[in-house]
Tab-separated table of C-alpha atoms and ligand atoms in Angstrom:
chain	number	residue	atom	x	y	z
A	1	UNK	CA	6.528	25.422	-9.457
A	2	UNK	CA	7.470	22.345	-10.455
A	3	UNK	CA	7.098	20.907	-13.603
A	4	UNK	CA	6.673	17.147	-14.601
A	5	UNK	CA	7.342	14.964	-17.744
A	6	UNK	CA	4.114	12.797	-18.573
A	7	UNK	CA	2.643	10.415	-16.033
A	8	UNK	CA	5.466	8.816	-15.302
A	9	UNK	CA	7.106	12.308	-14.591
A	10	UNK	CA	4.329	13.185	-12.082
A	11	UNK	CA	4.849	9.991	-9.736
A	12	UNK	CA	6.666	11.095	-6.925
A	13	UNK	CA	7.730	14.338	-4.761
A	14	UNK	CA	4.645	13.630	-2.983
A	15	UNK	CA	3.412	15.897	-0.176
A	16	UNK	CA	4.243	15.203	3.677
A	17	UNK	CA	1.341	16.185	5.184
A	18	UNK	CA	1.173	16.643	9.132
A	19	UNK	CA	-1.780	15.679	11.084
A	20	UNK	CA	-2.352	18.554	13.335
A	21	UNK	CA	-5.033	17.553	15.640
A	22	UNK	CA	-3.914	14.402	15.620
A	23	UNK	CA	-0.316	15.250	16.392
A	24	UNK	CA	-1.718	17.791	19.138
A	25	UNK	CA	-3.440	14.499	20.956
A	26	UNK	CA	-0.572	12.798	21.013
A	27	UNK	CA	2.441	15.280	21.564
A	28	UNK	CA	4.065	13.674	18.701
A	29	UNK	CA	4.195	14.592	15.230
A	30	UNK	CA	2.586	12.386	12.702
A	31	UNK	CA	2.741	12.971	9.175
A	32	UNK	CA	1.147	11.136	6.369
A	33	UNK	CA	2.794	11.084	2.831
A	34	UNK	CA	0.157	11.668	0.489
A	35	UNK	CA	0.542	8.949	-2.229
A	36	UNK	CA	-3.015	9.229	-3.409
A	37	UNK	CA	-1.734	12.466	-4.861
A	38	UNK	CA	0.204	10.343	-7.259
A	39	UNK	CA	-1.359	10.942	-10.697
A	40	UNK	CA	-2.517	7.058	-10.768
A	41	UNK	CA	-4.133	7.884	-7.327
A	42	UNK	CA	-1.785	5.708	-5.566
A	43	UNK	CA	1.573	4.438	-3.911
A	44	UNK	CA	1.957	1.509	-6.171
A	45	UNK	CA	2.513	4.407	-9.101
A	46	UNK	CA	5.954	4.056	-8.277
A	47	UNK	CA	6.172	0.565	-8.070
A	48	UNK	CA	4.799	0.612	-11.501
A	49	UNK	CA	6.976	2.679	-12.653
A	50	UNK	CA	9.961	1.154	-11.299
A	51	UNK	CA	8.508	-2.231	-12.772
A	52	UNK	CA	8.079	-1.072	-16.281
A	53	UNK	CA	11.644	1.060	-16.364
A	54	UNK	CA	13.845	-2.286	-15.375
A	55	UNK	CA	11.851	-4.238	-18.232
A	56	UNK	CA	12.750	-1.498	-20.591
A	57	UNK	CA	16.289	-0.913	-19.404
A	58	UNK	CA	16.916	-5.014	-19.782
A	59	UNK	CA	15.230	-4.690	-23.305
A	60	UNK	CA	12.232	-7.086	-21.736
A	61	UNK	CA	9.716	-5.007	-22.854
A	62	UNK	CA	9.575	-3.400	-26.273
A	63	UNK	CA	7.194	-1.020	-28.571
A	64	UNK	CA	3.893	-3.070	-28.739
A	65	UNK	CA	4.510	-5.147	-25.554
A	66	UNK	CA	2.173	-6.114	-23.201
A	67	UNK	CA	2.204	-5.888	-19.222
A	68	UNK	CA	0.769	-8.862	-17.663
A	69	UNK	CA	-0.047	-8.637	-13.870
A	70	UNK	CA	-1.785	-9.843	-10.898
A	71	UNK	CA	-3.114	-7.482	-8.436
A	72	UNK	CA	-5.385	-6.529	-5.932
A	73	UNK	CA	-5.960	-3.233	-8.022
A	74	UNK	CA	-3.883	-0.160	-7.118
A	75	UNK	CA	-0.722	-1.804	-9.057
A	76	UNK	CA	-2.970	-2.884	-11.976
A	77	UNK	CA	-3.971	0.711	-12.287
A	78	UNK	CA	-0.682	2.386	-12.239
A	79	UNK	CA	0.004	-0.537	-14.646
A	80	UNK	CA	-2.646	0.389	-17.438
A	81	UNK	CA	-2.088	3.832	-16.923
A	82	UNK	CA	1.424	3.827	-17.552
A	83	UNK	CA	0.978	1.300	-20.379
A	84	UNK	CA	-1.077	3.845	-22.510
A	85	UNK	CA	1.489	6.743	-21.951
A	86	UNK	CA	3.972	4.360	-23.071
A	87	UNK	CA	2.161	2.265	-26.065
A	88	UNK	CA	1.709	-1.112	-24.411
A	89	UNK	CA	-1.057	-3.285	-23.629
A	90	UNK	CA	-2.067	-4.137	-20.234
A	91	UNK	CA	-3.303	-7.593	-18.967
A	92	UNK	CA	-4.734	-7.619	-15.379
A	93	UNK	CA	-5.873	-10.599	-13.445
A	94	UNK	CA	-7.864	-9.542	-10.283
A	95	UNK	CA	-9.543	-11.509	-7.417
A	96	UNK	CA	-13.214	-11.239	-7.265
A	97	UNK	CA	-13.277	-9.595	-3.886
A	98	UNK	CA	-11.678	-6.140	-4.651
A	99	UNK	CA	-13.883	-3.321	-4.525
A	100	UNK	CA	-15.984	-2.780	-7.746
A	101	UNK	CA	-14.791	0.856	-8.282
A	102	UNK	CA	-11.209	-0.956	-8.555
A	103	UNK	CA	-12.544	-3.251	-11.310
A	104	UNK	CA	-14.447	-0.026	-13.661
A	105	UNK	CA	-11.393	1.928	-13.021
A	106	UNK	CA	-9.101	-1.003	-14.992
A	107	UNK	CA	-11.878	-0.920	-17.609
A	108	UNK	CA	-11.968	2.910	-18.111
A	109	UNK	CA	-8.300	2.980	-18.340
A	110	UNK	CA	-8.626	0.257	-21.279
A	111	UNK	CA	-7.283	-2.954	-19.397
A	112	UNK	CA	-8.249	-5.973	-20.297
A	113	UNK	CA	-9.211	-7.054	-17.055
A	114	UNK	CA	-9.770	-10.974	-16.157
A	115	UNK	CA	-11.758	-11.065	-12.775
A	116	UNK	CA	-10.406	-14.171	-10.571
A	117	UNK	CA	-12.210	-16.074	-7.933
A	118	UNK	CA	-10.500	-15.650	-4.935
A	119	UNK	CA	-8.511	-18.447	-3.852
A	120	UNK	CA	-5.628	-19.069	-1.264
A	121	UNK	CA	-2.284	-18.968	-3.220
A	122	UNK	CA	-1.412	-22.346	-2.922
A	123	UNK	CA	-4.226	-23.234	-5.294
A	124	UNK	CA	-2.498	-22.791	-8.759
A	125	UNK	CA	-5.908	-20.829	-9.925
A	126	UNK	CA	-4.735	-17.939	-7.418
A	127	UNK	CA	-4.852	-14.442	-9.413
A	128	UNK	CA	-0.727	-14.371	-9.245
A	129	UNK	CA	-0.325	-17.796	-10.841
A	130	UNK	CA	-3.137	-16.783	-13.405
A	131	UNK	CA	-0.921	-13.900	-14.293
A	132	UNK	CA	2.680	-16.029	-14.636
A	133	UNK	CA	0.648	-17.953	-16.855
A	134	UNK	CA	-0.953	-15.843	-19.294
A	135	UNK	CA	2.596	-13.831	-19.308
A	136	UNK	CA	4.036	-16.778	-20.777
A	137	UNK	CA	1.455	-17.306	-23.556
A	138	UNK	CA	1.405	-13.914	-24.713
A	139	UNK	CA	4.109	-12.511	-27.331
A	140	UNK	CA	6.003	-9.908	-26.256
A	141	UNK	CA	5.250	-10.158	-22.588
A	142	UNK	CA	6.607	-8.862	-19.378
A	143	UNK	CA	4.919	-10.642	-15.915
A	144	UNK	CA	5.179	-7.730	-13.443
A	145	UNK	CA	5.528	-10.015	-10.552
A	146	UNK	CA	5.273	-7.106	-7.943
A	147	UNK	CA	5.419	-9.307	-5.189
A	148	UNK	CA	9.331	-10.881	-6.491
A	149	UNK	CA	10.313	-8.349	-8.571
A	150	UNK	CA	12.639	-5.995	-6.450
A	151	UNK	CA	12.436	-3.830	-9.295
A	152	UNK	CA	9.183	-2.934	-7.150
A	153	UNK	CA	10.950	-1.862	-3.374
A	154	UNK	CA	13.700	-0.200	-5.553
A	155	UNK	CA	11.520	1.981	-6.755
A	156	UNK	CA	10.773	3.265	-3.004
A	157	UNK	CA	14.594	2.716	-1.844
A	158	UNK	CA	15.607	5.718	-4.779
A	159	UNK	CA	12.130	7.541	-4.415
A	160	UNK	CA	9.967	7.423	-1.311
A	161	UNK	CA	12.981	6.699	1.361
A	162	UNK	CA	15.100	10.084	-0.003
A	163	UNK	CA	11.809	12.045	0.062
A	164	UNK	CA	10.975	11.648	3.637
A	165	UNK	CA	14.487	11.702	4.739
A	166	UNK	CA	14.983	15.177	2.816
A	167	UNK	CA	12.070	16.237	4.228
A	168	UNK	CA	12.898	15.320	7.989
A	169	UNK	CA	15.922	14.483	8.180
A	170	UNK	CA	17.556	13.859	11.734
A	171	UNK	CA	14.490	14.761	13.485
A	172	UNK	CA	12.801	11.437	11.893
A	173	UNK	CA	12.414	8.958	14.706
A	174	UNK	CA	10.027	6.294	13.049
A	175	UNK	CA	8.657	4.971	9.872
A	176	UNK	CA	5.026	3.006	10.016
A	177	UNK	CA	3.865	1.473	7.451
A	178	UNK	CA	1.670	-2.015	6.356
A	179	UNK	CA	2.658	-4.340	3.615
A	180	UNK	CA	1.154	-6.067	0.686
A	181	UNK	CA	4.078	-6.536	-1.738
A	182	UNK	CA	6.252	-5.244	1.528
A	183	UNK	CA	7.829	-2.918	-1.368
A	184	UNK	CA	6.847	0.333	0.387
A	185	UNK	CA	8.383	-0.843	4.033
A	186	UNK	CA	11.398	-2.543	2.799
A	187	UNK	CA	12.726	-0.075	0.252
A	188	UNK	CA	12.016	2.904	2.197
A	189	UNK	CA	13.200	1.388	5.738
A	190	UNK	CA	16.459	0.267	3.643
A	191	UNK	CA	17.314	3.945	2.298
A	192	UNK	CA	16.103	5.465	5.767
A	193	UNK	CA	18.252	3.291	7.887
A	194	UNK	CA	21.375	3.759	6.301
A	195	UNK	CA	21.074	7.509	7.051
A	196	UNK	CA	20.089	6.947	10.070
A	197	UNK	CA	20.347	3.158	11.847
A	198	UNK	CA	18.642	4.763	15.001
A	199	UNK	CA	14.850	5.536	12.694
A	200	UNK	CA	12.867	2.990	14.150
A	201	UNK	CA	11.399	1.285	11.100
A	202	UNK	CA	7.569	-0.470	12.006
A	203	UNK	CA	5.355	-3.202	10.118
A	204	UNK	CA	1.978	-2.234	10.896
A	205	UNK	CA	-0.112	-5.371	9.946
A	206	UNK	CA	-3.905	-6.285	9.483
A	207	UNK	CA	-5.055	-9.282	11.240
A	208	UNK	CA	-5.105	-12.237	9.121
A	209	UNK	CA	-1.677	-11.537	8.112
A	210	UNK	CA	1.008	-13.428	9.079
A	211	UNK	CA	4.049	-10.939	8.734
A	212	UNK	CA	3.308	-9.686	12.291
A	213	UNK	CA	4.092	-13.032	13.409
A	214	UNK	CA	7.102	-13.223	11.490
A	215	UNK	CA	9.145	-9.652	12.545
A	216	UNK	CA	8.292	-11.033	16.044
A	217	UNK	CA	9.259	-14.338	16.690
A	218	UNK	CA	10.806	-15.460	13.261
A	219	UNK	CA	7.303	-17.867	12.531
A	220	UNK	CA	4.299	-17.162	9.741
A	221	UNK	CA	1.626	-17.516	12.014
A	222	UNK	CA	-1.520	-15.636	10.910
A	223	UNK	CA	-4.826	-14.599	13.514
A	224	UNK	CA	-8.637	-13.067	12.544
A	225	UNK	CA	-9.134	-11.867	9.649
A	226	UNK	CA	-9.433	-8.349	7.541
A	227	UNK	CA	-11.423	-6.401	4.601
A	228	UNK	CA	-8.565	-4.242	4.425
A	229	UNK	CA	-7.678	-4.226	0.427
A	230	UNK	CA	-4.230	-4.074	-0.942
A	231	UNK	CA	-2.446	-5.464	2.561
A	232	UNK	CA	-1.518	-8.085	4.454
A	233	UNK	CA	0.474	-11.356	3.400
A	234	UNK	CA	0.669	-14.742	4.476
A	235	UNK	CA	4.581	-15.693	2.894
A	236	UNK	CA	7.529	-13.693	2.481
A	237	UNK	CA	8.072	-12.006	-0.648
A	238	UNK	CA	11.511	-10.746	-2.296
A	239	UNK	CA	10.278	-7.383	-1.779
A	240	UNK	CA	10.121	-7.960	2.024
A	241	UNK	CA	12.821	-10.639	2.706
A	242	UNK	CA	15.657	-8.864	4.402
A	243	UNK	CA	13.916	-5.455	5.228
A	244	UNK	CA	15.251	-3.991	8.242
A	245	UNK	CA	11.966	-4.082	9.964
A	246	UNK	CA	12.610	-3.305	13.860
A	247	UNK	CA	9.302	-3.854	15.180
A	248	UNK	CA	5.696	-4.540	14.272
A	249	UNK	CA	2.395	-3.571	15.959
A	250	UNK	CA	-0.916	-5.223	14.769
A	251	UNK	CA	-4.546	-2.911	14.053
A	252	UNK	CA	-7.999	-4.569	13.911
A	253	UNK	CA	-10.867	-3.215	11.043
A	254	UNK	CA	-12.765	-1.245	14.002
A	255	UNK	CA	-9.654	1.066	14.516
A	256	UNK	CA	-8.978	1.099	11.129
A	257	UNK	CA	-12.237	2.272	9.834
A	258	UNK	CA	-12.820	4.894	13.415
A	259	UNK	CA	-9.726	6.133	11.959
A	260	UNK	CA	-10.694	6.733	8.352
A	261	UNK	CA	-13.786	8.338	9.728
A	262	UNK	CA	-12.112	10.591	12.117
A	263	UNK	CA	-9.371	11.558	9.801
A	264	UNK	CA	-11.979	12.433	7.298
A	265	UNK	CA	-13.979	14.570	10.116
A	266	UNK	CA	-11.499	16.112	12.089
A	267	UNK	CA	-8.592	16.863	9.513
A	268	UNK	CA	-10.422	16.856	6.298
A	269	UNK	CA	-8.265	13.603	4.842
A	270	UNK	CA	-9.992	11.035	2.700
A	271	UNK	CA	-8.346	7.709	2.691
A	272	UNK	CA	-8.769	4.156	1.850
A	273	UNK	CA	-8.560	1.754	5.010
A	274	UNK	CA	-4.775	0.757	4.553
A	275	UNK	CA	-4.146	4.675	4.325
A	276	UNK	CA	-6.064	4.965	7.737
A	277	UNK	CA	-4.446	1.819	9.200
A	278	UNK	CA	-1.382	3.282	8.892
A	279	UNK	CA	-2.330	5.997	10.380
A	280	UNK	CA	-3.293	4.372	13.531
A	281	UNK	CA	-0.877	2.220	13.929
A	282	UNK	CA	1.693	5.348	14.041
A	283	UNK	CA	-0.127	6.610	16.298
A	284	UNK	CA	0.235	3.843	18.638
A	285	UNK	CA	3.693	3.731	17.956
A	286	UNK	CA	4.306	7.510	18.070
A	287	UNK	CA	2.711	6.859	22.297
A	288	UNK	CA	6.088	4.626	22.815
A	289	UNK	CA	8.446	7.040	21.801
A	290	UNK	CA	9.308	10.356	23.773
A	291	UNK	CA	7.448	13.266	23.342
A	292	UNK	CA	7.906	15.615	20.116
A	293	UNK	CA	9.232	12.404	17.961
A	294	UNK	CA	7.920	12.605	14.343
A	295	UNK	CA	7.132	9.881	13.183
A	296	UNK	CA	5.912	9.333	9.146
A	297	UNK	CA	3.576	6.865	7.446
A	298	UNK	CA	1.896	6.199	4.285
A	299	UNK	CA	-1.432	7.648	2.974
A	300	UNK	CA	-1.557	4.615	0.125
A	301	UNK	CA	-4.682	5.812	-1.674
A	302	UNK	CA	-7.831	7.782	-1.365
A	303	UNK	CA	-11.282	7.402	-0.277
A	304	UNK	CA	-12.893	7.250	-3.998
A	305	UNK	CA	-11.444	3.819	-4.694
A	306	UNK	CA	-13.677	2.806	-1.591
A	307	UNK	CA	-16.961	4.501	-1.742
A	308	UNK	CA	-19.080	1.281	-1.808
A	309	UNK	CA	-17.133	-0.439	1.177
A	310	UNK	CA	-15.141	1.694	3.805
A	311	UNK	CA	-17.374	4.716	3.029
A	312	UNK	CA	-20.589	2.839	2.633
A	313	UNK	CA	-22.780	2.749	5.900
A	314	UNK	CA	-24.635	-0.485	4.541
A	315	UNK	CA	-21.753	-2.142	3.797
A	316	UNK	CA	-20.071	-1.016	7.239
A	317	UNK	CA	-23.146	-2.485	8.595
A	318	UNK	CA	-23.077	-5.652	7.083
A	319	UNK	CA	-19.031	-6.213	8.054
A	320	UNK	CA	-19.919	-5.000	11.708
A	321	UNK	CA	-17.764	-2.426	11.726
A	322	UNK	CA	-19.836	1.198	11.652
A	323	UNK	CA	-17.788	3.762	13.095
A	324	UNK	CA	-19.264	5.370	16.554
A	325	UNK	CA	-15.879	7.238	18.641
A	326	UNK	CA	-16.254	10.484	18.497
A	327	UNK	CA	-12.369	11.062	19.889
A	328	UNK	CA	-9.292	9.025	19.923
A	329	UNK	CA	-10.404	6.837	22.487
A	330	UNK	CA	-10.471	4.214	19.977
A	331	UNK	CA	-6.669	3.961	20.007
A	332	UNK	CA	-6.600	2.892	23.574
B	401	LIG	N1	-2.372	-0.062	0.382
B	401	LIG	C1	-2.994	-0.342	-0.772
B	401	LIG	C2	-4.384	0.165	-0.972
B	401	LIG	C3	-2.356	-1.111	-1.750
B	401	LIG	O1	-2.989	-1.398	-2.910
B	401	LIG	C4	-1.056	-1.603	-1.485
B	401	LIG	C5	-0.350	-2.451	-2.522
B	401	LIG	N2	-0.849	-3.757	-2.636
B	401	LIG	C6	-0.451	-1.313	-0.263
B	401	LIG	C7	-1.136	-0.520	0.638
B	401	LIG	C8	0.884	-1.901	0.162
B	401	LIG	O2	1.981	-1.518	-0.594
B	401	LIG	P1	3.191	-2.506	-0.852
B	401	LIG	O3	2.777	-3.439	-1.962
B	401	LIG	O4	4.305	-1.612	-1.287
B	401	LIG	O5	3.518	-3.253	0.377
C-alpha cells in the first residue's frame, strides 16, 4: 500500500470509480473520480494545496502567516485544514447561503470564519472582495484568490489531468465536469488534451450560470437559477480563461438531485449535488458518443456536507425539487 506524508501528502491518487449500473444503461462507461476521498473531503484539497505551495515557494507566506480566503466552503476547508498541518492561521469569509454543516465544519477545524450576506459580486461587500480586503490589513497575509490564482488549475493540470489519463489512457473519449473556480475543467482538460487533442473535454453547467452561454456562442448570458453549492459563475475567471473546453451541456436541480438519489440507491455513492450533476451531465454526453466510450467526471464532495439540504426531504420540499424516478428516465 501506499503510504502518504501528512495531509497534504494524502491529497491526491484518488480512486476512479466506475458506475456499473449506470454504465450498463447506457453502453458507455462512466466513471466518477472520487475527490471526496481526499482527506479534506473534497476536490478543492488540491487546489488548496497548490495555493498554499506557490505562496511558500515565492516566500509569500511564512511561519506564522495567515491564509485569507473567500469561499463557498469546500476551498475554505482544505484551507484551514492545511493551515494547521502547516502552522498558519486561516481567515475565511463565507456567504450566508452555504449549507450550515459547511459553516461548523470551518469552526471545528479552528477558522475564524466571517459569515457574508450574499450579494452579487459587483457589490464591493461580495464575500471575494471581503477577503482581498481583510488580506491586505492583516500582517503576514496571503489572499488565496482561488478564482485568479492559476496556482489553483495548476494544481489539477500536474495532479488530477495525469491521474485520469494514467488511468485510461487512449481509451478516454470525454471529460465532464462543472465549474466554480473553472480550476478542475481547465487544468485537467489542458493536461488531457495535449495527450490526446481528440478527448472531448465538456462544461457541464447549472442554470443560472452564465459559462454555458459563453463555450457556446462566445456571450455571458445566464438563465433560471440553482441551489447547487460550490458551482456555477457568472464572469470568466483566470482559472477558466483559455481552457480548451469543446462543448458544454446544461443540467437543471430536478436531474441533479434524481441523480444524487439514484446514485445513492442503486450504486451505493453518496454525493453532494455538483458531484451528482456531474454525473448526469456525463451521462448525457456519454448518449452522443459511440457505444463503449468512457467517459470520466468528478465526484467533488460527499453527501455529509449536505445533510440538511440535498439529503433533507423538508428542505427538498420547500425548493420543489423531491426526488420521485425510480429509473433513468429522468435523463431523457
Ligand atoms: N463542487 C463543489 C462542491 C465545490 O465546492 C467546487 C469548488 N467551488 C466545485 C465543485 C468546482 O470546482 P472548481 O472550483 O475547480 O471549478
Amino acid at each position: 500500500m501506499h503510504v502518504s506524508h501528512g495531509f497534504s501528502g494524502a491529497i491526491g491518487n484518488t480512486p476512479h470509480i466506475v458506475l456499473p449500473k449506470l454504465s450498463a444503461a447506457l453502453g458507455r462507461t462512466i466513471v466518477g473520480k472520487a475527490e471526496f476521498l481526499n482527506p479534506g473531503g473534497s476536490v478543492k484539497d488540491r487546489a488548496a494545496k497548490g495555493i498554499v505551495d506557490d505562496a511558500e515557494a515565492r516566500g509569500a507566506l511564512a511561519p506564522g502567516g495567515t491564509i485569507v480566503e473567500g469561499t463557498a466552503g469546500n476551498t475554505g476547508i482544505a484551507l484551514t485544514l492545511i493551515a494547521n498541518a502547516r502552522g498558519y492561521r486561516a481567515i475565511i469569509c463565507i456567504p450566508d447561503d452555504q449549507s450550515p454543516e459547511k459553516y461548523e465544519l470551518l469552526r471545528t477545524f479552528g477558522a475564524e470564519v466571517r459569515v457574508i450576506p450574499a450579494v452579487a459580486f459587483t457589490n464591493p461587500e461580495n464575500y471575494y472582495h471581503v477577503a482581498r480586503r481583510v488580506a491586505e490589513e492583516t500582517p503576514g497575509a496571503i489572499w488565496a484568490d482561488q478564482f485568479n490564482n492559476t496556482a489553483n488549475r495548476g494544481a489539477h493540470y500536474t495532479t488530477t489531468g495525469p491521474e485520469i489519463w494514467n488511468a485510461f489512457g487512449a481509451s478516454l473519449s470525454a471529460f465532464v465536469a462543472a465549474c466554480g473556480t473553472g480550476g478542475t475543467l481547465a487544468g485537467t482538460s489542458a493536461y488531457l488534451k495535449e495527450r490526446n487533442p481528440a478527448i472531448r473535454t465538456v462544461l457541464c453547467d447549472p442554470y443560472g450560470s452564465a459559462l454555458f452561454s459563453f463555450v457556446k456562442s462566445g456571450v455571458l448570458e445566464t438563465e433560471g437559477d440553482s441551489n447547487a453549492e460550490g458551482i456555477g459563475i457568472k464572469r470568466i475567471t483566470d482559472n477558466f480563461k483559455d481552457a480548451p473546453v469543446d462543448d458544454a451541456l446544461r443540467v437543471d436541480d430536478q436531474t441533479m438531485v434524481e441523480m444524487a438519489y439514484w446514485l445513492l440507491r442503486e450504486e451505493g455513492i453518496y454525493i453532494g449535488g455538483s458531484a451528482a450533476l456531474n454525473v448526469a451531465g456525463a451521462a448525457r454526453y456519454a448518449r452522443t458518443l459511440p457505444e463503449g466510450s468512457t467517459v470520466v467526471t468528478i465526484l467533488c464532495d460527499g453527501g455529509d456536507r449536505y445533510r440538511s439540504r440535498l439529503w433533507n426531504r423538508t428542505w427538498l420540499e420547500e425548493n420543489d425539487c423531491v426526488p420521485h424516478a425510480s429509473g433513468l428516465e429522468f435523463l431523457g
